[in-house]
Coordinates of C-alpha atoms and ligand atoms in Angstrom, one line a residue:
Chain A
X297 CA -20.7 17.8 2.3
X298 CA -19.6 15.4 5.0
X299 CA -21.8 13.8 6.9
X300 CA -21.9 14.7 10.8
X301 CA -20.5 11.5 12.8
X302 CA -22.1 12.6 15.9
X303 CA -25.2 11.0 15.0
X304 CA -23.7 7.9 14.6
X305 CA -23.3 5.1 17.0
X306 CA -20.5 5.3 19.4
X307 CA -17.6 4.8 17.4
X308 CA -15.0 3.6 20.1
X309 CA -17.2 0.8 21.6
X310 CA -15.6 -2.6 20.9
X311 CA -18.1 -4.8 20.1
X312 CA -17.9 -8.1 22.2
X313 CA -18.1 -10.4 19.3
X314 CA -15.3 -8.8 17.7
X315 CA -12.0 -11.2 17.7
X316 CA -9.0 -9.3 19.0
X317 CA -7.0 -10.5 16.5
X318 CA -8.9 -9.7 13.5
X319 CA -6.9 -7.3 11.4
X320 CA -8.7 -4.4 9.2
X321 CA -10.6 -5.3 6.7
X322 CA -8.7 -6.0 3.0
X323 CA -7.8 -2.7 1.6
X324 CA -7.4 -1.1 4.7
X325 CA -6.1 2.5 4.3
X326 CA -3.5 1.9 7.4
X327 CA -1.8 -0.9 5.5
X328 CA -1.5 0.7 2.4
X329 CA 0.0 3.6 4.2
X330 CA 2.7 1.2 5.7
X331 CA 3.2 0.0 2.1
X332 CA 3.6 3.0 0.5
X333 CA 6.0 4.2 3.6
X334 CA 7.9 1.0 3.1
X335 CA 7.8 1.5 -0.7
X336 CA 9.1 5.0 0.0
X337 CA 12.1 4.3 2.1
X338 CA 13.4 0.9 -0.1
X339 CA 13.2 3.2 -3.5
X340 CA 15.7 5.9 -2.5
X341 CA 14.4 8.0 -5.1
X342 CA 16.7 10.8 -5.2
X343 CA 15.5 14.4 -4.1
X344 CA 12.0 13.2 -2.5
X345 CA 11.1 12.0 0.7
X346 CA 8.0 11.8 2.7
X347 CA 7.1 10.8 6.2
X348 CA 4.1 10.7 8.8
X349 CA 4.4 13.9 11.0
X350 CA 3.8 12.0 14.0
X351 CA 3.6 8.4 15.3
X352 CA 0.2 9.2 16.4
X353 CA -1.4 10.4 13.2
X354 CA -0.9 8.2 10.1
X355 CA -2.9 10.3 7.7
X356 CA -0.6 13.8 8.0
X357 CA 2.6 13.1 6.3
X358 CA 5.3 15.8 5.4
X359 CA 7.7 15.3 2.6
X360 CA 10.3 17.5 0.6
X361 CA 11.3 17.8 -3.1
X362 CA 14.2 19.1 -4.6
X363 CA 14.3 21.0 -7.7
X364 CA 15.9 19.1 -10.5
X365 CA 19.5 20.2 -11.9
X366 CA 19.1 22.3 -15.1
X367 CA 16.0 23.8 -13.8
X368 CA 15.3 27.3 -12.1
X369 CA 14.8 25.3 -8.9
X370 CA 18.1 23.6 -9.0
X371 CA 19.4 23.1 -5.3
X372 CA 15.9 24.5 -3.8
X373 CA 14.4 22.2 -1.2
X374 CA 10.7 22.6 -1.1
X375 CA 8.5 21.2 2.0
X376 CA 5.1 20.0 1.3
X377 CA 2.2 18.7 3.3
X378 CA 0.1 15.7 2.7
X379 CA -3.1 14.8 4.1
X380 CA -4.8 11.4 3.2
X381 CA -8.5 10.9 3.4
X382 CA -10.0 7.8 4.7
X383 CA -11.1 6.5 1.5
X384 CA -7.5 6.7 0.2
X385 CA -6.4 5.5 -2.3
X386 CA -9.4 5.9 -3.9
X387 CA -9.5 9.6 -3.5
X388 CA -6.4 11.5 -3.8
X389 CA -4.6 13.0 -0.9
X390 CA -4.5 16.7 -0.2
X391 CA -1.1 18.1 -1.0
X392 CA 0.3 21.8 -0.4
X393 CA 3.3 23.4 -0.7
X394 CA 4.6 24.6 2.9
X395 CA 7.5 26.4 1.5
X396 CA 6.8 29.1 -0.6
X397 CA 6.9 28.3 -4.3
X398 CA 7.0 30.8 -6.9
X399 CA 5.5 28.7 -9.9
X400 CA 2.7 28.9 -12.5
X401 CA 1.1 26.0 -11.3
X402 CA 1.3 27.0 -7.4
X403 CA -0.8 29.6 -5.6
X404 CA 0.4 31.9 -2.9
X405 CA -1.1 29.6 -0.5
X406 CA 1.0 26.6 -1.7
X407 CA -2.1 25.0 -3.3
X408 CA -1.3 23.1 -6.4
X409 CA -2.9 22.6 -9.8
X410 CA -1.7 19.3 -10.9
X411 CA -4.0 16.9 -12.9
X412 CA -3.1 13.4 -11.2
X413 CA -4.3 15.3 -8.0
X414 CA -7.5 16.2 -9.3
X415 CA -9.3 14.8 -12.0
X416 CA -6.6 12.3 -13.3
X417 CA -6.0 10.6 -10.0
X418 CA -6.2 6.8 -9.9
X419 CA -6.2 4.5 -6.8
X420 CA -2.7 3.0 -8.4
X421 CA -0.7 6.5 -7.6
X422 CA 1.3 6.5 -4.5
X423 CA 3.2 8.9 -2.7
X424 CA 6.1 8.3 -4.6
X425 CA 4.4 8.8 -8.0
X426 CA 3.0 12.4 -6.4
X427 CA 6.4 13.4 -5.2
X428 CA 8.0 12.7 -8.6
X429 CA 5.2 14.3 -10.6
X430 CA 5.6 17.5 -8.5
X431 CA 9.4 17.3 -8.9
X432 CA 9.0 17.4 -12.7
X433 CA 6.2 19.8 -12.5
X434 CA 8.7 22.4 -11.2
X435 CA 10.8 22.3 -14.3
X436 CA 8.0 21.8 -16.4
X437 CA 5.0 24.0 -15.7
X438 CA 1.6 23.7 -17.4
X439 CA 1.2 27.1 -18.6
X440 CA -2.1 26.7 -19.8
X441 CA -3.9 26.5 -16.8
X442 CA -1.8 28.7 -14.2
X443 CA -3.0 29.2 -10.4
X444 CA 0.0 32.0 -10.9
X445 CA -0.7 33.8 -13.5
X446 CA 1.8 36.4 -13.5
X447 CA 4.3 33.6 -13.1
X448 CA 3.3 32.0 -16.3
X449 CA 3.7 34.9 -18.0
X450 CA 7.2 35.4 -16.9
X451 CA 8.3 31.8 -17.3
X452 CA 9.5 32.6 -20.7
X453 CA 12.1 34.8 -19.2
X454 CA 14.1 32.4 -17.1
X455 CA 16.7 34.9 -15.8
X456 CA 13.7 37.0 -14.3
X457 CA 11.5 34.1 -13.1
X458 CA 14.5 32.5 -11.3
X459 CA 15.1 36.2 -9.4
X460 CA 11.4 35.6 -8.6
X461 CA 11.7 32.1 -7.4
X462 CA 14.8 32.9 -5.1
X463 CA 12.9 36.0 -3.8
X464 CA 10.1 33.9 -2.5
X465 CA 12.0 31.1 -1.2
X466 CA 12.7 30.4 2.2
X467 CA 14.8 27.5 3.1
X468 CA 13.8 24.7 5.3
X469 CA 14.4 25.6 9.1
X470 CA 16.9 23.2 10.5
X471 CA 15.7 23.0 13.9
X472 CA 17.6 21.4 17.0
Chain B
X89 CA 19.7 0.1 6.3
X90 CA 17.6 -2.8 5.3
X91 CA 14.2 -1.6 6.8
X92 CA 12.3 -4.6 5.5
X93 CA 14.6 -7.2 7.5
X94 CA 14.3 -4.8 10.5
X95 CA 10.7 -5.0 10.2
X96 CA 10.6 -8.7 9.7
X97 CA 12.4 -8.8 12.9
X98 CA 10.5 -6.9 15.2
X99 CA 7.5 -8.9 14.1
X100 CA 5.7 -6.2 12.2
X101 CA 5.9 -8.1 9.0
X102 CA 1.9 -8.0 8.2
X103 CA 3.3 -5.1 5.7
X104 CA 5.3 -6.9 3.4
X105 CA 7.0 -5.7 0.2
X106 CA 9.2 -6.9 -2.5
X107 CA 11.8 -5.5 -0.9
X108 CA 11.9 -8.2 1.6
X109 CA 13.9 -9.9 -0.6
X110 CA 17.7 -9.5 -0.4
X111 CA 19.3 -7.2 -3.3
X112 CA 20.7 -10.0 -5.0
X113 CA 17.6 -12.0 -5.8
X114 CA 16.0 -9.2 -7.9
X115 CA 14.1 -12.2 -9.8
X116 CA 12.6 -12.8 -6.5
X117 CA 11.5 -9.0 -6.3
X118 CA 10.3 -9.1 -9.7
X119 CA 8.4 -12.1 -8.8
X120 CA 6.9 -10.6 -5.4
X121 CA 5.9 -7.4 -7.1
X122 CA 3.8 -9.1 -10.2
X123 CA 1.7 -10.9 -7.8
X124 CA 0.7 -7.6 -6.1
X125 CA -2.5 -5.7 -6.6
X126 CA -1.8 -2.1 -8.3
X127 CA -4.1 -0.6 -5.7
X128 CA -3.5 -2.0 -2.3
X129 CA 0.0 -3.0 -3.2
X130 CA -0.5 -6.4 -1.2
X131 CA -0.4 -9.7 -2.6
X132 CA -3.6 -10.3 -4.5
X133 CA -6.7 -10.8 -2.6
X134 CA -9.8 -12.8 -4.3
X135 CA -8.3 -11.7 -7.9
X136 CA -10.3 -10.4 -10.5
X137 CA -9.8 -9.5 -14.2
X138 CA -11.3 -6.8 -16.1
X139 CA -13.0 -8.0 -19.1
X140 CA -12.3 -4.7 -21.1
X141 CA -8.6 -4.4 -20.5
X142 CA -7.4 -7.5 -19.0
X143 CA -5.8 -6.1 -15.9
X144 CA -6.1 -7.6 -12.5
X145 CA -7.0 -6.2 -9.0
X146 CA -8.3 -7.5 -5.7
X147 CA -12.0 -7.6 -6.2
X148 CA -12.4 -5.2 -3.3
X149 CA -9.9 -3.2 -4.6
X150 CA -11.3 -2.4 -7.9
X151 CA -14.8 -2.5 -6.6
X152 CA -14.1 0.5 -4.5
X153 CA -12.4 2.4 -6.9
X154 CA -15.3 1.8 -9.4
X155 CA -17.4 3.2 -6.5
X156 CA -15.1 6.2 -5.2
X157 CA -13.9 7.1 -8.7
X158 CA -15.1 10.0 -10.6
X159 CA -15.3 7.8 -13.8
X160 CA -15.6 4.0 -14.3
X161 CA -12.6 3.2 -15.8
X162 CA -9.4 0.8 -15.0
X163 CA -7.4 2.3 -12.5
X164 CA -4.5 0.7 -14.3
X165 CA -4.9 2.2 -18.3
X166 CA -8.3 4.4 -17.6
X167 CA -10.1 2.2 -20.4
X168 CA -13.9 2.6 -19.4
X169 CA -15.2 -0.2 -17.6
X170 CA -17.9 -1.1 -15.2
X171 CA -18.8 -3.6 -12.6
X172 CA -20.4 -6.2 -14.7
X173 CA -17.1 -6.6 -16.8
X174 CA -15.4 -7.7 -13.0
X175 CA -14.4 -11.5 -13.5
X176 CA -13.1 -14.3 -11.3
X177 CA -9.1 -14.4 -12.2
X178 CA -9.2 -18.1 -11.2
X179 CA -5.6 -19.1 -12.2
X180 CA -3.9 -15.8 -10.7
X181 CA -5.7 -16.8 -7.5
X182 CA -4.5 -20.2 -7.5
X183 CA -0.9 -18.8 -8.3
X184 CA -1.0 -16.0 -5.3
X185 CA -2.0 -18.6 -2.8
X186 CA 0.5 -20.9 -3.7
X187 CA 3.0 -18.1 -3.6
X188 CA 2.0 -17.3 -0.2
X189 CA 2.3 -20.6 1.2
X190 CA 5.9 -20.8 -0.3
X191 CA 6.6 -17.1 0.3
X192 CA 8.3 -17.4 3.9
X193 CA 10.1 -20.4 2.7
X194 CA 11.4 -19.1 -0.3
X195 CA 12.4 -15.8 1.6
X196 CA 14.1 -17.8 4.4
X197 CA 16.1 -19.7 2.0
X198 CA 17.1 -16.2 0.2
X199 CA 18.2 -14.7 3.3
X200 CA 20.0 -17.8 4.3
X201 CA 21.8 -17.7 1.1
X202 CA 22.5 -14.1 0.9
X203 CA 24.0 -14.0 4.6
X204 CA 26.1 -17.2 4.2
X205 CA 27.5 -15.8 0.8
X206 CA 28.4 -12.5 2.8
X207 CA 30.0 -14.5 5.2
X208 CA 32.2 -16.5 2.7
X209 CA 32.8 -13.4 1.3
X210 CA 34.1 -11.6 4.5
X211 CA 36.3 -14.3 5.8
X212 CA 38.4 -15.8 3.1
X213 CA 39.3 -19.0 4.8
X214 CA 36.5 -19.8 7.7
X215 CA 36.7 -23.2 9.3
X216 CA 33.5 -24.3 8.2
X217 CA 33.9 -23.9 4.3
X218 CA 35.0 -26.6 2.3
X219 CA 36.7 -25.3 -0.7
X220 CA 34.9 -25.1 -3.9
X221 CA 36.9 -25.3 -6.8
X222 CA 34.5 -24.4 -9.4
X223 CA 32.5 -21.8 -7.3
X224 CA 32.1 -18.4 -9.5
X225 CA 32.5 -15.7 -6.6
X226 CA 30.3 -12.8 -7.2
X227 CA 30.4 -9.5 -5.5
X228 CA 27.9 -8.2 -3.5
X229 CA 27.8 -4.8 -5.6
X230 CA 24.7 -3.5 -4.2
X231 CA 22.6 -3.7 -6.9
X232 CA 20.1 -6.3 -8.3
X233 CA 22.1 -9.4 -9.6
X234 CA 19.9 -11.4 -12.3
X235 CA 19.6 -14.6 -10.6
X236 CA 18.2 -16.0 -13.9
X237 CA 21.9 -16.1 -15.2
X238 CA 23.6 -17.0 -12.0
X239 CA 21.5 -19.7 -11.6
X240 CA 22.3 -21.3 -15.0
X241 CA 26.1 -21.0 -13.9
X242 CA 25.8 -22.2 -10.6
X243 CA 22.8 -23.9 -9.7
X244 CA 24.4 -27.3 -9.3
X245 CA 27.2 -25.7 -7.1
X246 CA 24.3 -23.8 -5.0
X247 CA 22.4 -26.9 -4.3
X248 CA 25.7 -28.8 -3.3
X249 CA 26.7 -25.9 -1.0
X250 CA 23.4 -26.0 0.7
X251 CA 23.4 -29.7 1.2
X252 CA 26.1 -29.3 3.4
X253 CA 25.6 -25.9 4.9
X254 CA 21.9 -25.7 5.7
X255 CA 20.4 -26.9 9.3
X256 CA 17.3 -24.8 8.8
X257 CA 14.3 -26.6 8.1
X258 CA 11.1 -24.5 7.0
X259 CA 9.0 -22.6 9.1
X260 CA 4.9 -23.7 8.5
X261 CA 3.3 -20.3 7.8
X262 CA 0.4 -21.8 9.5
X263 CA 1.4 -23.2 12.8
X264 CA 5.2 -22.1 13.0
X265 CA 6.1 -25.7 13.3
X266 CA 9.6 -26.5 11.7
X267 CA 8.6 -28.8 9.0
X268 CA 11.0 -30.3 6.3
X269 CA 10.4 -28.5 3.2
X270 CA 10.0 -31.8 1.7
X271 CA 6.9 -32.2 3.7
X272 CA 5.7 -28.7 3.8
X273 CA 2.9 -29.5 1.2
X274 CA 1.8 -32.6 2.5
X275 CA 2.1 -30.9 6.2
X276 CA -0.5 -28.3 4.9
X277 CA -2.6 -30.6 2.9
X278 CA -2.9 -32.7 6.3
X279 CA -3.8 -29.6 8.5
X280 CA -0.7 -29.1 10.6
X281 CA 0.1 -32.4 12.3
X282 CA 3.0 -32.4 14.9
X283 CA 6.3 -33.1 13.2
X284 CA 9.7 -34.2 14.1
X285 CA 12.3 -33.0 12.1
X286 CA 14.6 -35.6 10.9
X287 CA 18.0 -35.6 10.2
X288 CA 17.8 -35.7 6.7
X289 CA 21.2 -34.4 4.9
X290 CA 19.5 -34.0 1.4
X291 CA 16.8 -31.8 2.7
X292 CA 18.7 -28.6 1.8
X293 CA 18.9 -30.1 -2.1
X294 CA 15.0 -30.9 -1.9
X295 CA 14.3 -27.2 -0.7
X296 CA 16.0 -26.1 -3.5
X297 CA 14.6 -28.4 -5.8
X298 CA 11.1 -26.9 -4.9
X299 CA 12.1 -23.6 -5.9
X300 CA 13.8 -24.7 -9.2
X301 CA 10.9 -27.1 -10.2
X302 CA 13.1 -30.1 -9.7
X303 CA 12.1 -33.6 -8.5
X304 CA 11.1 -32.4 -5.1
X305 CA 8.6 -29.9 -6.4
X306 CA 6.9 -31.9 -8.7
X307 CA 4.6 -32.8 -6.0
X308 CA 3.7 -29.1 -5.2
X309 CA 3.5 -28.2 -8.7
X310 CA 1.2 -30.8 -9.5
X311 CA -1.4 -29.1 -7.0
X312 CA -0.7 -30.9 -3.4
X313 CA -1.5 -27.7 -2.3
X314 CA -4.7 -27.3 -4.1
X315 CA -6.1 -30.0 -2.1
X316 CA -7.7 -27.5 -0.4
X317 CA -10.3 -28.3 -3.2
X318 CA -12.2 -30.1 -0.9
X319 CA -13.2 -26.7 1.0
X320 CA -13.8 -25.2 -2.6
X321 CA -16.2 -27.9 -3.3
X322 CA -19.5 -25.7 -3.6
X323 CA -21.1 -27.6 -6.1
X324 CA -23.9 -28.9 -3.7
X325 CA -25.3 -25.5 -3.3
X326 CA -25.8 -23.0 -6.4
X327 CA -23.2 -20.3 -5.9
X328 CA -24.9 -16.9 -4.2
X329 CA -25.9 -14.2 -6.9
X330 CA -24.2 -10.9 -6.4
X331 CA -26.1 -7.9 -4.8
X332 CA -27.4 -5.1 -7.6
X333 CA -26.5 -1.6 -7.4
X334 CA -29.2 0.7 -6.2
X335 CA -30.1 4.2 -7.3
X336 CA -30.7 5.5 -3.8
X337 CA -32.2 9.1 -5.4
X338 CA -35.3 7.5 -6.5
X339 CA -36.1 5.9 -2.9
X340 CA -37.9 7.1 -0.1
X341 CA -36.4 6.7 3.3
X342 CA -38.8 4.1 4.3
X343 CA -37.4 2.1 1.0
X344 CA -33.8 2.7 2.0
X345 CA -34.4 1.4 5.5
X346 CA -35.9 -1.5 3.9
X347 CA -32.9 -2.5 1.8
X348 CA -30.7 -2.1 5.3
X349 CA -33.2 -4.6 7.0
X350 CA -33.1 -6.8 4.1
X351 CA -29.3 -7.3 5.0
X352 CA -29.7 -7.0 8.6
X353 CA -27.8 -3.8 8.6
X354 CA -27.8 -1.1 11.1
X355 CA -30.3 1.7 10.4
X356 CA -28.2 4.0 12.8
X357 CA -27.2 7.3 11.5
X358 CA -29.0 9.7 9.1
X359 CA -29.9 9.2 5.3
X360 CA -26.7 9.9 3.7
X361 CA -24.9 7.2 6.3
X362 CA -27.9 4.6 5.5
X363 CA -26.7 5.1 1.4
X364 CA -23.0 5.0 2.3
X365 CA -23.5 1.8 4.4
X366 CA -25.8 0.1 2.0
X367 CA -23.7 0.9 -1.1
X368 CA -20.3 -0.3 1.3
X369 CA -21.9 -3.1 1.6
X370 CA -22.8 -4.1 -1.8
X371 CA -19.2 -3.9 -2.5
X372 CA -17.8 -5.8 0.3
X373 CA -20.5 -8.6 -0.2
X374 CA -19.6 -9.0 -4.3
X375 CA -15.9 -8.8 -3.5
X376 CA -16.4 -11.5 -1.2
X377 CA -18.2 -13.4 -3.5
X378 CA -15.2 -13.6 -5.8
X379 CA -12.9 -15.2 -3.4
X380 CA -12.4 -18.8 -3.2
X381 CA -12.4 -19.0 0.5
X382 CA -15.4 -16.3 1.4
X383 CA -15.5 -14.5 4.6
X384 CA -19.0 -15.4 6.7
X385 CA -21.7 -12.7 6.3
X386 CA -21.4 -12.3 9.9
X387 CA -17.4 -11.4 9.2
X388 CA -18.1 -9.1 6.5
X389 CA -21.0 -7.4 8.7
X390 CA -18.4 -7.1 11.4
X391 CA -15.8 -5.7 8.5
X392 CA -18.1 -2.9 7.5
X393 CA -19.0 -2.0 11.2
X394 CA -15.0 -1.3 11.4
X395 CA -15.1 0.5 8.1
X396 CA -17.8 2.8 9.4
X397 CA -15.7 3.3 12.6
X398 CA -12.5 4.3 10.5
X399 CA -14.6 6.6 8.5
X400 CA -16.1 8.1 11.4
X401 CA -12.9 8.7 13.1
X402 CA -11.5 10.3 10.0
X403 CA -14.2 12.8 9.9
X404 CA -13.8 13.4 13.5
X405 CA -10.0 14.2 12.8
X406 CA -11.0 16.5 10.1
X407 CA -13.2 18.6 12.4
X408 CA -10.2 18.7 15.0
X409 CA -7.7 20.0 12.5
X410 CA -10.4 22.6 11.4
X411 CA -10.7 23.7 14.7
X412 CA -6.9 23.4 15.2
X413 CA -7.4 21.2 18.2
X414 CA -4.0 19.3 18.7
X415 CA -4.6 15.9 17.4
X416 CA -2.6 14.0 20.3
X417 CA -5.7 12.5 21.5
X418 CA -6.0 10.7 18.1
X419 CA -6.2 7.0 18.8
X420 CA -3.2 5.1 18.7
X421 CA -4.7 1.8 19.5
X422 CA -4.9 -0.2 16.0
X423 CA -1.9 1.3 14.7
X424 CA 0.5 -0.1 17.1
X425 CA 2.3 -2.0 14.3
X426 CA 2.3 1.0 12.2
X427 CA 4.1 3.0 14.9
X428 CA 6.8 0.4 15.2
X429 CA 7.1 0.6 11.4
X430 CA 7.6 4.2 11.6
X431 CA 10.5 3.7 14.5
X432 CA 12.3 1.2 12.4
X433 CA 11.9 3.5 9.2
X434 CA 13.1 6.5 10.9
X435 CA 15.9 4.6 12.5
X436 CA 17.1 3.4 8.9
X437 CA 16.3 7.0 7.6
X438 CA 19.1 8.6 9.8
X439 CA 21.7 10.0 8.0
X440 CA 19.6 10.4 5.3
X441 CA 19.6 14.2 4.1
X442 CA 16.6 13.7 2.1
X443 CA 14.6 12.4 4.8
X444 CA 12.7 14.8 7.0
X445 CA 13.3 14.1 10.6
X446 CA 10.7 14.3 13.3
X447 CA 12.0 17.2 14.6
X448 CA 10.5 19.0 11.4
X449 CA 7.1 18.4 12.8
X450 CA 7.7 20.9 16.0
X451 CA 7.7 23.8 13.3
X452 CA 4.4 26.0 12.9
X453 CA 1.2 23.5 12.6
X454 CA -0.3 23.6 9.3
X455 CA -3.3 25.5 8.9
X456 CA -5.7 24.2 6.3
X457 CA -8.8 25.9 5.7
X458 CA -12.3 23.6 5.8
X459 CA -12.6 23.9 2.0
X460 CA -9.0 22.4 1.3
X461 CA -10.4 19.3 3.6
X462 CA -12.8 18.8 1.2
X463 CA -12.1 16.3 -1.3
X464 CA -12.3 17.3 -5.1
X465 CA -15.9 16.3 -6.4
X466 CA -14.5 16.9 -10.1
X467 CA -11.7 18.7 -11.4
X468 CA -14.2 22.0 -11.9
X469 CA -14.7 21.7 -8.1
X470 CA -11.4 21.3 -7.3
X471 CA -10.0 24.1 -9.3
X472 CA -12.9 26.3 -7.5
X473 CA -11.4 25.0 -4.1
X474 CA -8.1 25.7 -4.7
X475 CA -9.0 29.5 -5.9
X476 CA -11.0 30.6 -2.8
X477 CA -8.7 28.9 -0.2
X478 CA -7.7 30.8 2.7
Ligands
ZN581 ZN1 -5.6 -4.9 -3.8
ZN582 ZN1 -6.6 -1.7 -17.4
ZN583 ZN1 1.7 -26.2 9.8

């Protein structure tokens, strides 16, 4: 599906005529990610966060989502991974739950079924949009297109559902 | 706490954000936000209007969205559209260009005022404070204060105050000289001549007058800045035509190479790369036509090369991830200011329990199968991907 980059001209060779000061072309994914990080930090939306995993790789972020009070996910904090393609934001990022999440629209590997990450993606969406959508998906699953059919069937029995949620849940390791 | 200010201080200021403005200047944040493209979140660059729904984007942003997206629709409202509905948004471009020129001035004034306000509230009886009987004191409550209302109450008072307190002239956004605010438009129009800052006691008033549309601002508002119309006068030669889209699948290899040759583009790589290169060229070329300050075709070719390098790097990176090679060697080079940004954000995030700290990355590496690496081509394919993963 992806082209093999080895047949490309040496991608790292700096062409001599390129002015050192020139910035990436407008719409550069780097700049957009910088804007998003700033927006996320400044918005201070409760219960969500995301950050580049390492300084060296801007395209892989780690985030957290906290369950909303009044849902079975209340007080639970989930870790997610976010990978941005080079043609982001024109193509959606790839998002997975890293903390095991028992949910009708999340499979056992953490893959998520959410329309805005698939065919309903739009370039105007941002990490903030996605995290808020995931947060509300926790409390309001779409049981019509489940990835975890067992969870979807159990949803109407909230007490038993919560038991399953807690059985699968693993708190995010607090290292150091 | 204030990431934006910290960033500005480190010089990593080409990432700008509405939150650069102090919290107490909510209306300036709003103004800043409305002049940003909803796709790239940056100030509009060669803005265009979609005739089908009325939403505006940078020309390049919406063209990329229409090229990369599964459906031809407005990114903001999903109303179906197509390239032919893209029209230059001239008034918006003029507004944004004027705003870009004014932004650093406005920002400096806002920060200046905010910090002076803080200082005055901190020290009840500072030596440099002349009593202001009519002054309405405001608590810096941390929430956005509607300056619109405040201005009605206080505008006169604010002006008076600045006349006496502000010693700071305006930094020219082009040449960084200190320029009297009253001269900034003329200075820019004259192409940044040397300026000697006069001891103008009234300059603070003029600064605010510019912002509030008072007498000092008339000249700018009338379009003094638009004197750059000189450069825009392209009536002598007919405007270049946009390049037409191509259905590559009907063409032979030789014909596709011919298309590249016509545009003086590289013929390296395989057929797929030729097509991607040519399609991207059409996108950036046509977007450039929507700018009133178009880049040279040579510059566009360099941008295209850069685009290909980034793409190649991303794909290399993907391969590295799939084979789970440590991404340590990942190129840092062009992202240095971003690293700085991250450092700043990390520092400011300390103590925020919602934020993952760097330590979190030392956990087990995230494994992603090659299936997941692919971007969903359609809803169906995406579903399939999800089910067969790992
Ligand atoms: Zn844009
Ligand atoms: Zn629209
Ligand atoms: Zn200047």
